[in-house]
XYZ file of C-alpha atoms in Angstrom:
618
model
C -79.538 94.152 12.868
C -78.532 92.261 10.453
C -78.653 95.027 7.529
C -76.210 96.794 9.916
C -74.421 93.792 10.068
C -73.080 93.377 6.641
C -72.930 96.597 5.798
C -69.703 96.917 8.351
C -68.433 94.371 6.459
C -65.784 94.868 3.586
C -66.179 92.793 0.748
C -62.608 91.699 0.229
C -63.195 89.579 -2.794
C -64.526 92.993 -4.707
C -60.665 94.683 -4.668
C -58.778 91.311 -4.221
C -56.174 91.906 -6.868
C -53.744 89.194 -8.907
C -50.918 87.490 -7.037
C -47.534 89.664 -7.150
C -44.003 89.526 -5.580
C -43.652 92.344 -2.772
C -41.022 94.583 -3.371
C -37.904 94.019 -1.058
C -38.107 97.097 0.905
C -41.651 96.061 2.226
C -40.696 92.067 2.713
C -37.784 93.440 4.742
C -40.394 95.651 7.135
C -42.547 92.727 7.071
C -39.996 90.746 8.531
C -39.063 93.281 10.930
C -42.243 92.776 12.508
C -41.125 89.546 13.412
C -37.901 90.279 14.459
C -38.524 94.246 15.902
C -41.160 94.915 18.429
C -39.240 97.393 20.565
C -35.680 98.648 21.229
C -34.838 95.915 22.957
C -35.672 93.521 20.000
C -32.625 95.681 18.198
C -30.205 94.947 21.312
C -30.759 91.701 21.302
C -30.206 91.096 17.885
C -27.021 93.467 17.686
C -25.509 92.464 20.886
C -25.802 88.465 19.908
C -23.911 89.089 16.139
C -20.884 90.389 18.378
C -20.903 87.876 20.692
C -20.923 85.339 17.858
C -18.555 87.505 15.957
C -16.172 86.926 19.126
C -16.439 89.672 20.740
C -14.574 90.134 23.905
C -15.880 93.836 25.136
C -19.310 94.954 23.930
C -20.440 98.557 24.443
C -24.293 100.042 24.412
C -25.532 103.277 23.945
C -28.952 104.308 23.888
C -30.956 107.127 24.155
C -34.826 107.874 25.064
C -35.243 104.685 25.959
C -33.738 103.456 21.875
C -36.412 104.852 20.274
C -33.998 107.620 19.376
C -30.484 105.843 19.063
C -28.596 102.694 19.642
C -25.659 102.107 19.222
C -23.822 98.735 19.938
C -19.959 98.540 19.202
C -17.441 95.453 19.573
C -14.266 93.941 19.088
C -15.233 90.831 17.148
C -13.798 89.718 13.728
C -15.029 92.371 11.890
C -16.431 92.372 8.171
C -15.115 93.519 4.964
C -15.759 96.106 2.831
C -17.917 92.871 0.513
C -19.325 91.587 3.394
C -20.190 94.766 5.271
C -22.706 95.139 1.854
C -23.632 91.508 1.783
C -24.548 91.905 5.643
C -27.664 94.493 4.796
C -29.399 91.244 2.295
C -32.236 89.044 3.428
C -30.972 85.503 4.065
C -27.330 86.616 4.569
C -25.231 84.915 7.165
C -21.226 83.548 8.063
C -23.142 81.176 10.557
C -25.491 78.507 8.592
C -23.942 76.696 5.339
C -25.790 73.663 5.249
C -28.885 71.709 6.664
C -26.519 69.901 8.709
C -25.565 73.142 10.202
C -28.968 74.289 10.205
C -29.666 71.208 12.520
C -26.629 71.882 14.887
C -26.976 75.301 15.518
C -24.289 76.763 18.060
C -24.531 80.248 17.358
C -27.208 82.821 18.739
C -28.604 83.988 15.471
C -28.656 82.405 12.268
C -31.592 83.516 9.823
C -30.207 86.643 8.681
C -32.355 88.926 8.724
C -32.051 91.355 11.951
C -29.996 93.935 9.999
C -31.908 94.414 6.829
C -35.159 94.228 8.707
C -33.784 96.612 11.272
C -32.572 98.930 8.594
C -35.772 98.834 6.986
C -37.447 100.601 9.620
C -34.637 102.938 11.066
C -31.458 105.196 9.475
C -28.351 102.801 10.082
C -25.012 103.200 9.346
C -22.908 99.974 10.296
C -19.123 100.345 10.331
C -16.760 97.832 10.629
C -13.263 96.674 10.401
C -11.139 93.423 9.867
C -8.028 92.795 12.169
C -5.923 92.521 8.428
C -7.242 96.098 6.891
C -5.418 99.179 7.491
C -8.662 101.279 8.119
C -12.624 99.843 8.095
C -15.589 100.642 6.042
C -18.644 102.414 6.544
C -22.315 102.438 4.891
C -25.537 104.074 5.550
C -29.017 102.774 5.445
C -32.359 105.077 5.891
C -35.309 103.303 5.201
C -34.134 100.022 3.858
C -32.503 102.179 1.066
C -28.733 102.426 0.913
C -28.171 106.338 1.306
C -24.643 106.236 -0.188
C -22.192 103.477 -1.622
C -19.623 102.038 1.194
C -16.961 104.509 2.050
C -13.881 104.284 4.017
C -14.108 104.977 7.856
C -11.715 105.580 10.421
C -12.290 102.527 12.972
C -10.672 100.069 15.621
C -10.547 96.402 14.972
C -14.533 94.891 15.215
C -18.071 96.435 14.420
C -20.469 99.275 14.847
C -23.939 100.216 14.229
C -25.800 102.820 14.731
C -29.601 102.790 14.667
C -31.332 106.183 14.917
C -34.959 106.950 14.810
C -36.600 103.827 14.999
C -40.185 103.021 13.425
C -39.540 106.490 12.322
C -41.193 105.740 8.768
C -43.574 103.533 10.769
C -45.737 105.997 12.468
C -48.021 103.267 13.607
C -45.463 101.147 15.255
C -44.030 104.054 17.034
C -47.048 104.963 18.858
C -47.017 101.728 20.266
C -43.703 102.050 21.970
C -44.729 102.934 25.880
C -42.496 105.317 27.718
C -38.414 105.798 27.847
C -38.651 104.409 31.270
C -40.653 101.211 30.267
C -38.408 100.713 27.115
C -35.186 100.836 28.506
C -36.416 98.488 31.591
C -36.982 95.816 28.716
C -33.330 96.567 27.481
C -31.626 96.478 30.764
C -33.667 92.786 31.450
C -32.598 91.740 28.101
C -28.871 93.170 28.886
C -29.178 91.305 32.148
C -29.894 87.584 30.734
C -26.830 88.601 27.921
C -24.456 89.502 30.855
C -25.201 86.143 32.603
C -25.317 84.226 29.314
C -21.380 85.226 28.758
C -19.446 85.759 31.800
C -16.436 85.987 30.181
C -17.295 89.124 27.827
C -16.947 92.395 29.154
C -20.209 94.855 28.864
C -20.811 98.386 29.063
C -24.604 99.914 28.950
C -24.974 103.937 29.220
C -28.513 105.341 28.866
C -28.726 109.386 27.746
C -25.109 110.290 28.507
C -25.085 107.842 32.569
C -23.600 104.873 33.199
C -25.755 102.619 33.925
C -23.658 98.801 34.579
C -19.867 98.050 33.543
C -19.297 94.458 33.706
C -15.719 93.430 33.085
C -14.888 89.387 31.538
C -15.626 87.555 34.768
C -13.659 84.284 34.639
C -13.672 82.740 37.856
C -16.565 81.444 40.148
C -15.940 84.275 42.172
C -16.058 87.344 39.718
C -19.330 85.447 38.421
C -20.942 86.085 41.468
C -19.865 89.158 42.018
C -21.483 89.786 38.832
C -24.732 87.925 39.661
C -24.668 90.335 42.654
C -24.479 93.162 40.259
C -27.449 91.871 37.842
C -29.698 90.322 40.777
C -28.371 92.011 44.210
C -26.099 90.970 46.921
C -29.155 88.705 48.222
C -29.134 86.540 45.510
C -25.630 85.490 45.721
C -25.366 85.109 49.551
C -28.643 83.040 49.686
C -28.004 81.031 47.256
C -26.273 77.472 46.292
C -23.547 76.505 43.787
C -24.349 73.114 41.494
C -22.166 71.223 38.923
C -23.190 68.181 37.413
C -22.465 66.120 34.213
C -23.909 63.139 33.074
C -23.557 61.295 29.501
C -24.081 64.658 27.246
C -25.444 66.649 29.665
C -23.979 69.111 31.811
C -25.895 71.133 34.405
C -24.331 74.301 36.860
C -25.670 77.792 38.067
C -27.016 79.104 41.486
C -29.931 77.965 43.050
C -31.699 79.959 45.828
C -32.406 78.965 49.343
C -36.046 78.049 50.151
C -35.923 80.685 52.493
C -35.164 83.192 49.919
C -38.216 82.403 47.617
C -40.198 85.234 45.806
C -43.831 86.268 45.660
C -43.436 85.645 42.182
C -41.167 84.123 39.681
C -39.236 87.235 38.541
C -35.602 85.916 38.838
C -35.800 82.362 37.493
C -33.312 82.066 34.424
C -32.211 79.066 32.370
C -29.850 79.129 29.560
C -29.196 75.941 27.403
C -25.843 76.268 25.195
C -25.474 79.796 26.509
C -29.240 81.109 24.965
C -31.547 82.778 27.108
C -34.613 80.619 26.807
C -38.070 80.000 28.534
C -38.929 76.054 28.712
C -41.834 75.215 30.774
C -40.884 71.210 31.093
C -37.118 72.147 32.893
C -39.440 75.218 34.862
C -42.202 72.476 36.040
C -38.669 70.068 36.768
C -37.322 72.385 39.032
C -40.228 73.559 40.970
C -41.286 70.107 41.692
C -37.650 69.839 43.266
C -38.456 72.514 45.543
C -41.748 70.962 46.549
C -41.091 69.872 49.483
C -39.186 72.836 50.686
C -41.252 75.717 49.444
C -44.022 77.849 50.693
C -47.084 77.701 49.661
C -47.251 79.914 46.915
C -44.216 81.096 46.456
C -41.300 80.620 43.936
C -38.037 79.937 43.590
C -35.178 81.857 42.307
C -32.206 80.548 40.216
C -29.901 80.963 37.609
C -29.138 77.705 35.783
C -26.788 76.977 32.743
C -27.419 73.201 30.713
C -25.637 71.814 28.142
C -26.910 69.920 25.605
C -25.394 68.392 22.404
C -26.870 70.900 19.696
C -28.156 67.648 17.911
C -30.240 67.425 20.489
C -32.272 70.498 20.519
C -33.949 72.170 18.020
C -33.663 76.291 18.662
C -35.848 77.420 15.688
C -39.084 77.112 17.156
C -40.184 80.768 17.958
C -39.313 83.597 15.871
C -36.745 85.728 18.998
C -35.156 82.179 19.788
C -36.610 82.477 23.410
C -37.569 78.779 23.307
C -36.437 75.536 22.760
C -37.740 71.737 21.910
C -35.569 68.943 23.364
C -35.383 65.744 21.281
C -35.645 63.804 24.642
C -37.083 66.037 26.858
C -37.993 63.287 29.666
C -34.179 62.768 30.002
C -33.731 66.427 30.578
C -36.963 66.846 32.744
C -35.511 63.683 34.897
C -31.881 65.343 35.121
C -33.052 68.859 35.868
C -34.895 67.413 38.411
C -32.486 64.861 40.240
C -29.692 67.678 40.014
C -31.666 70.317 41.770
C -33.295 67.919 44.225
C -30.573 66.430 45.425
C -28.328 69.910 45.903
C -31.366 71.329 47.763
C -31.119 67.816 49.804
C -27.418 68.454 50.640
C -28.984 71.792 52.530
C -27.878 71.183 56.226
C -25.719 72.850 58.658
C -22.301 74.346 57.586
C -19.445 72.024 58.820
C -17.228 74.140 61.492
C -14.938 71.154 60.573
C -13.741 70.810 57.000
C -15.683 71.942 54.002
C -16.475 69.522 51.084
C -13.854 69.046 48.538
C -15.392 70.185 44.628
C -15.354 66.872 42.681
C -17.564 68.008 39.519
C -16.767 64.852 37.618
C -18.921 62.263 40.180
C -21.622 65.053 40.061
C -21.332 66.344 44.066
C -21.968 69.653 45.176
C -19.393 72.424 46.002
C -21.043 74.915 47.406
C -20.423 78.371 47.709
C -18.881 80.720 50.646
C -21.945 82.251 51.879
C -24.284 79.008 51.966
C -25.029 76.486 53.557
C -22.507 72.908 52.798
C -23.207 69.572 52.331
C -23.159 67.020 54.961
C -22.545 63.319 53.731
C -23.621 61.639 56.913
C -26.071 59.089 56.570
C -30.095 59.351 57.386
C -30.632 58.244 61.173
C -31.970 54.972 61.979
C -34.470 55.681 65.135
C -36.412 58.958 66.239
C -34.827 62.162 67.268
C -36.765 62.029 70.519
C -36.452 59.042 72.505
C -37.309 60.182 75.683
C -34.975 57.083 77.224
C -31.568 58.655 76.165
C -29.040 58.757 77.945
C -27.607 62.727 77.893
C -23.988 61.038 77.590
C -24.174 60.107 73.982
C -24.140 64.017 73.008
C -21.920 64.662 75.742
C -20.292 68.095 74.855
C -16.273 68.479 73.765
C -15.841 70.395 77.250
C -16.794 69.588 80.793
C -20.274 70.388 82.262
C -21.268 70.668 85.803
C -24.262 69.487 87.317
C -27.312 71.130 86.027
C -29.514 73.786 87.753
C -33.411 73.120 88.474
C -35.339 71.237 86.128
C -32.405 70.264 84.204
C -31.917 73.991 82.542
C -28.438 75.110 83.317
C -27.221 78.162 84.117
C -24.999 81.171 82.111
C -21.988 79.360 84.030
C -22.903 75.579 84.050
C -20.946 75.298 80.663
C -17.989 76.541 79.607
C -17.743 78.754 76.211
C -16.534 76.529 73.369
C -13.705 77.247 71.363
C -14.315 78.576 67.813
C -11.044 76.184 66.915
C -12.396 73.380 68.890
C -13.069 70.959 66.020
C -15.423 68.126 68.640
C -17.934 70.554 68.482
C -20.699 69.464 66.040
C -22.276 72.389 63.770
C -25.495 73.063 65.779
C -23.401 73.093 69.051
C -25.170 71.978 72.496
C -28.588 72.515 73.985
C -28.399 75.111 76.910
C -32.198 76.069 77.232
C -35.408 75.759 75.899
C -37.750 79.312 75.283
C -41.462 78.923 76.034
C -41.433 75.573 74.856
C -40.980 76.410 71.414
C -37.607 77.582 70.981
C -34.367 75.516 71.610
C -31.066 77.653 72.212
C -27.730 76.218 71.511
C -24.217 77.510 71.499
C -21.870 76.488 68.969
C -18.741 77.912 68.016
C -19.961 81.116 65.990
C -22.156 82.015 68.696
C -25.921 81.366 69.638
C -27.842 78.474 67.342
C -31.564 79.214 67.477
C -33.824 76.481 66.328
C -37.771 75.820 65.994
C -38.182 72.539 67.299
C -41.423 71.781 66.075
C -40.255 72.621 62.447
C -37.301 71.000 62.807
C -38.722 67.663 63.746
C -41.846 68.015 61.420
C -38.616 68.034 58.822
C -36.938 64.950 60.576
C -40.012 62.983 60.432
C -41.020 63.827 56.769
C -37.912 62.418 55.942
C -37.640 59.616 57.300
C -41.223 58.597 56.454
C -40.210 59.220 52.961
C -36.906 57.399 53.048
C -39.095 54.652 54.826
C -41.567 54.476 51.918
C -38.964 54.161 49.186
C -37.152 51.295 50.364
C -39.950 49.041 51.666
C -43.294 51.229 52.523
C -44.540 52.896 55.595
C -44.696 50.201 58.566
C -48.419 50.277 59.819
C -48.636 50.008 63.557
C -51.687 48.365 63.991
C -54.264 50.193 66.767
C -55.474 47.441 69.876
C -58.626 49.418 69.531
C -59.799 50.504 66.661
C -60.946 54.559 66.901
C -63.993 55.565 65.840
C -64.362 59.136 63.937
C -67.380 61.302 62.986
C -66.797 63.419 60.036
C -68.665 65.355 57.175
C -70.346 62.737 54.459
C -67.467 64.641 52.219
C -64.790 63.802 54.613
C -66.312 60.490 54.892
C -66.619 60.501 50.497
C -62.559 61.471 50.424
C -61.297 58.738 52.855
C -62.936 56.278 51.096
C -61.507 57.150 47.461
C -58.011 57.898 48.577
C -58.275 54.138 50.639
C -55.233 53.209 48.704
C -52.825 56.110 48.723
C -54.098 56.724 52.722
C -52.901 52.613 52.763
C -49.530 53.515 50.965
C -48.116 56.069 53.740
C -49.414 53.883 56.801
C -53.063 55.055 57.313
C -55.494 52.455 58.097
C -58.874 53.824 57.381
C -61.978 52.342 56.614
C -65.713 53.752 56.241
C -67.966 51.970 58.391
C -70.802 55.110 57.802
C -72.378 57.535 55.863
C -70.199 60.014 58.474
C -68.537 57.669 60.410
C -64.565 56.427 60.162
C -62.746 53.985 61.535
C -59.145 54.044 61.857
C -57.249 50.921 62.595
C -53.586 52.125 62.061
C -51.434 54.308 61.940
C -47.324 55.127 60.308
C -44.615 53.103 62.493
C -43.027 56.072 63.072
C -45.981 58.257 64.647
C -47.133 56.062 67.155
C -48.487 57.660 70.364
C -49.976 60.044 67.699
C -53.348 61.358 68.190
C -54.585 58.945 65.723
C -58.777 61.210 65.393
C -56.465 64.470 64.668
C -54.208 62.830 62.338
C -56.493 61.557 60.317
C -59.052 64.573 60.673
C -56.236 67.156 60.006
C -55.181 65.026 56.928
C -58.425 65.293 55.360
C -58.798 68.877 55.705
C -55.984 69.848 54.325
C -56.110 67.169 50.991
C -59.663 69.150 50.980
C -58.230 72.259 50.861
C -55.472 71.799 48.181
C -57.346 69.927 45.704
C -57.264 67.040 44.544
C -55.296 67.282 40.871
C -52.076 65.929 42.254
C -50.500 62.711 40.448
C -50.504 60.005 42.589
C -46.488 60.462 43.952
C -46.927 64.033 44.421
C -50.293 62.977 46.464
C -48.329 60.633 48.491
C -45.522 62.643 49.726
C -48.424 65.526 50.842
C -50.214 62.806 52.887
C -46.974 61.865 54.207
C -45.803 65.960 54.854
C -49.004 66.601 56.544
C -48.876 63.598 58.523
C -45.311 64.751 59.907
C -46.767 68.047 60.465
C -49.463 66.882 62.687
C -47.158 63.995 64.320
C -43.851 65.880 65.158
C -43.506 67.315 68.695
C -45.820 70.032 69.419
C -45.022 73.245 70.632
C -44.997 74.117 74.032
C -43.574 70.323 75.029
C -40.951 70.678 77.325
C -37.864 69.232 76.888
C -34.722 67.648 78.566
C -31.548 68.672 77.460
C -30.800 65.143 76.187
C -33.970 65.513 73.633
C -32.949 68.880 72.219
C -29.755 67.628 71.518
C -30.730 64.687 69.797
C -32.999 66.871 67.984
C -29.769 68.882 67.045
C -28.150 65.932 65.978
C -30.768 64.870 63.948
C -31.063 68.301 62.193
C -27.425 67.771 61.227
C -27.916 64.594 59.754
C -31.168 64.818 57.726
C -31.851 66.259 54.177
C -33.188 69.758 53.842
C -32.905 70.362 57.445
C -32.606 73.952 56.979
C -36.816 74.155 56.229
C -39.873 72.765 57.702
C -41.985 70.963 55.000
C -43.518 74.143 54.596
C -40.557 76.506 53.439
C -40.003 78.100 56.796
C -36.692 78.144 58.596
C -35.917 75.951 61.031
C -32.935 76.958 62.532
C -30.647 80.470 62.395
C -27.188 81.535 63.814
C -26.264 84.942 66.028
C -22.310 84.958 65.517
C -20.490 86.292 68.008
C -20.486 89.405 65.073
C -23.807 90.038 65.233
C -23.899 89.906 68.935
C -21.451 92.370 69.217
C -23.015 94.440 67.276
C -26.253 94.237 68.791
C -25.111 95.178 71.958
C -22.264 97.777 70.754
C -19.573 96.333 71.997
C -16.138 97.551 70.428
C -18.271 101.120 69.314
């Protein structure tokens, strides 16, 4: 075996041969194996030189997927017939002078060396033209070898090259290319984080003689979503919220999707700092924690998120495409990403039917868009959203209401339709009914307001619990008798280690057996709980997830599954006076529009859709 062994072994130290400079046509395809994997490694590089060449339109052309042609043209500055020459050197470059520069870098690509390296392993010719010369200059590259001497070429003001056969002198790299299909699906995702990277630049992509997108300058919040509806679908844009926010040298905006409108997996999540396309796991990690405690399990949410940094303050070079990024003081952006996103997704309640919220970007609130959901500024209720005690008159409705029919249900005529103008009318309307005890129907001014009441109160109760914790703890409500519980020795093990963060949200739980608990009290705000299913439902679930949480994260999960278990259960029945402090709750808590779990808690039939589902006007 081991005769085998060392025979399929090369002995490299036999042929190693004396130390030698590489000649510059095989440093340049060395390089290109850096900066050229696939077609889409040339688009990228091409289409950023005429965006930092200023470039207002940008065309693409490719063929077979690139592997035959590519061809990118622009309007930018343009190069002369010099620096069209100089352009095809290693280390060449109009956008790094100096270290300092090097340091500060505000352009897309710097190193110089996309177009030798790309020439090196393709047949080029790059044509270009300044806005002062009467007529542009041309030059052809196959190999890395310069085919002919610059000639002049009949061209508009800005730049063109054409790359043909790539990895054609290669063979080895081009058998590693996958199909036309697969190649150009990498281009049109790389075209895709370009076109939302620059708004304002027009772009055109055709693949084998189709058109495949034409995106003209979008310069307004509108056109940028109708782009974004383009690049991501009409979904994205209509479920999804508008940010702004500056603070010191930062500057946060983009579109951030509705829990509701999570993904299975996190295919449309894209962050760009100083307009660069990059992947940073530390602003990732920020905003998924933000959506922690409105997501479903397993599931991921979408966005499309632009931050602005002082280029001082971030340090682009670190991987060889530019896709990522080291901050200098990345806790300050972790903590910013974070409050930004947070407290948009908190602003998440129903849509005013009164007046919408006025944009002020500078003190950092949210405008948000058309086709979402709008912030409420009303502050967090004091007391439950289901005293059973309260008197129906405090949400008397804007319009008279007779007498109710049996057991306080009324009926299709005991309330009079309310006016879509009538401005009394709150967002989530009045209470008419309640479905199988799980269901609460309302009528507003759009139409019919259907809301899950168990989610919606799990949601009212998480809140407050949490609100209750930051300002002063939970309030413990002490048990006359204490209840005795019989779990599993590791139910018993798990109580007794997480003693103190059970004693942070309000549980008072103590192990007075190998199997045997003893709970002594419970949150404030869930008494009348069933204080042996609390706890027991509590422990299954920490059981379940894991126990890797940090200690915050930990707490808020105790305190979501304890508002799980202690909200109103389906299948309660109602008076109209509860549902409609339930409504008025919704209206005034944070990230009413989802249970702790992601789900919906509420949804609107306008009088639209109601037409349409029973064909009226057709």
């Amino acid at each position: 075996m081991n005769r085998l062994f060392l025979r399929s072994v090369p002995s490299f130290g036999a042929h190693m041969s004396r130390i030698r400079l590489l000649p510059d046509q095989l440093v340049n395809q060395i390089a290109a194996g850096e900066v050229v994997e696939r077609p889409a490694s040339v688009v990228k590089e091409l289409v950023e030189n005429s965006l930092d060449s200023g470039a207002r339109r940008v065309q693409l052309e490719l063929e077979a997927g690139g592997r035959n042609r590519i061809q990118v043209r622009d309007d930018g500055a343009g190069m002369s017939r010099d620096e069209l020459t100089m352009a095809l050197q290693r280390h060449a470059t109009s956008k790094i002078a100096s270290l300092r520069d090097l340091e500060q870098v505000a352009s897309l690509g710097f190193r110089g060396e996309a177009l030798p390296s790309i020439a090196s392993v393709s047949r080029l010719r790059l044509t270009s033209r300044e806005a002062a010369a009467e007529a542009g200059w041309s030059l052809e590259y196959d190999g890395g070898r310069a085919a002919a001497e610059a000639a002049p070429a009949a061209h508009t003001v800005g730049t063109t090259v054409d790359v043909r056969d790539l990895f054609y002198n290669t063979p080895a790299r081009r058998r590693f290319l996958r199909t036309d299909r697969t190649e150009f699906g990498h281009v049109q995702e790389l075209v895709r984080r370009l076109a939302m990277a620059r708004f304002d630049v027009a772009l055109q992509l055709r693949h084998n003689q189709r058109q495949v997108l034409d995106l003209p300058a979008a310069m307004n919040q509108q056109a940028c979503e109708q782009r974004l509806a383009q690049l991501l679908g009409n979904n994205f844009v209509e479920q999804a919220l508008y940010l702004e926010r500056s603070a010191t040298e930062l500057h946060l905006s983009g579109w951030i999707g509705l829990p509701t409108a999570s993904r299975g997996q996190p295919d449309m999540q894209y962050l760009f700092v100083n307009g660069r396309a990059v992947r940073d796991r530390s602003a990732a990690h920020a905003v998924r924690r933000a959506y922690q405690d409105v997501l479903f399990k397993d599931r991921h949410p979408t966005y499309v998120l632009y931050l602005q940094v002082d280029p001082a303050q971030v340090d682009v070079n670190v991987h060889p495409a530019k896709s990522e990024v080291r901050f200098r003081d990345g806790r300050l952006i972790y903590d910013f990403v974070f409050r930004t996103v947070s407290e948009a997704l908190a602003g998440v309640r129903p849509p005013s039917t009164v007046t919408p919220p006025a944009v002020h970007p500078d003190s950092g609130d949210v405008d948000w868009p058309r086709q979402g959901p709008q912030a409420d500024s009303a502050p967090m209720p004091r007391a439950s959203g289901l005293a059973l005690g309260e008197p129906g008159a405090r949400y008397a409705p804007a319009v008279p209401r007779r007498d109710s029919g049996p057991a306080g249900v009324p009926s299709a005529m005991d309330k009079a339709p309310a006016s879509r103008e009538d401005p009394g009318v709150p967002p989530l309307g009045y209470a008419l009914a309640q479905i199988h005890g799980v269901y609460i129907l309302a009528e507003n001014p759009s139409g019919l307001v259907l809301v899950d009441m168990h989610a919606a109160h799990e949601r009212i109760v998480y809140e407050r619990m949490k609100q209750q914790y930051a300002a002063q703890g939970v309030q413990v409500q002490s048990l006359l008798t204490p209840v005795s519980l019989a779990v599993s020795r590791e139910e018993a093990d798990l109580a007794e280690s997480e003693s103190g963060s059970f004693a942070a949200v309000g549980l008072e739980v103590d192990r007075s057996g190998p199997e045997t608990l003893l709970i002594r009290g419970l949150p404030a705000l869930l008494r009348g709980a069933d204080a042996a299913r609390l706890v027991r439902d509590v422990l299954s679930d920490i059981l379940a997830e894991g126990d890797s949480r940090r200690l915050t994260e930990r707490l808020n999960y105790i305190l979501a599954t304890m508002a799980c278990h202690g909200s109103v259960r389906a299948n309660r029945r109602l008076e109209l006076a509860e549902m409609n402090a339930l409504l008025r709750d919704m209206e005034r808590t944070p990230n009413a529009g989802q249970c702790n779990h992601g789900r919906p808690t509420w949804t609107q039939l306008d009088m639209q859709a109601l037409d349409r589902l029973f064909l009226r006007g057709q």
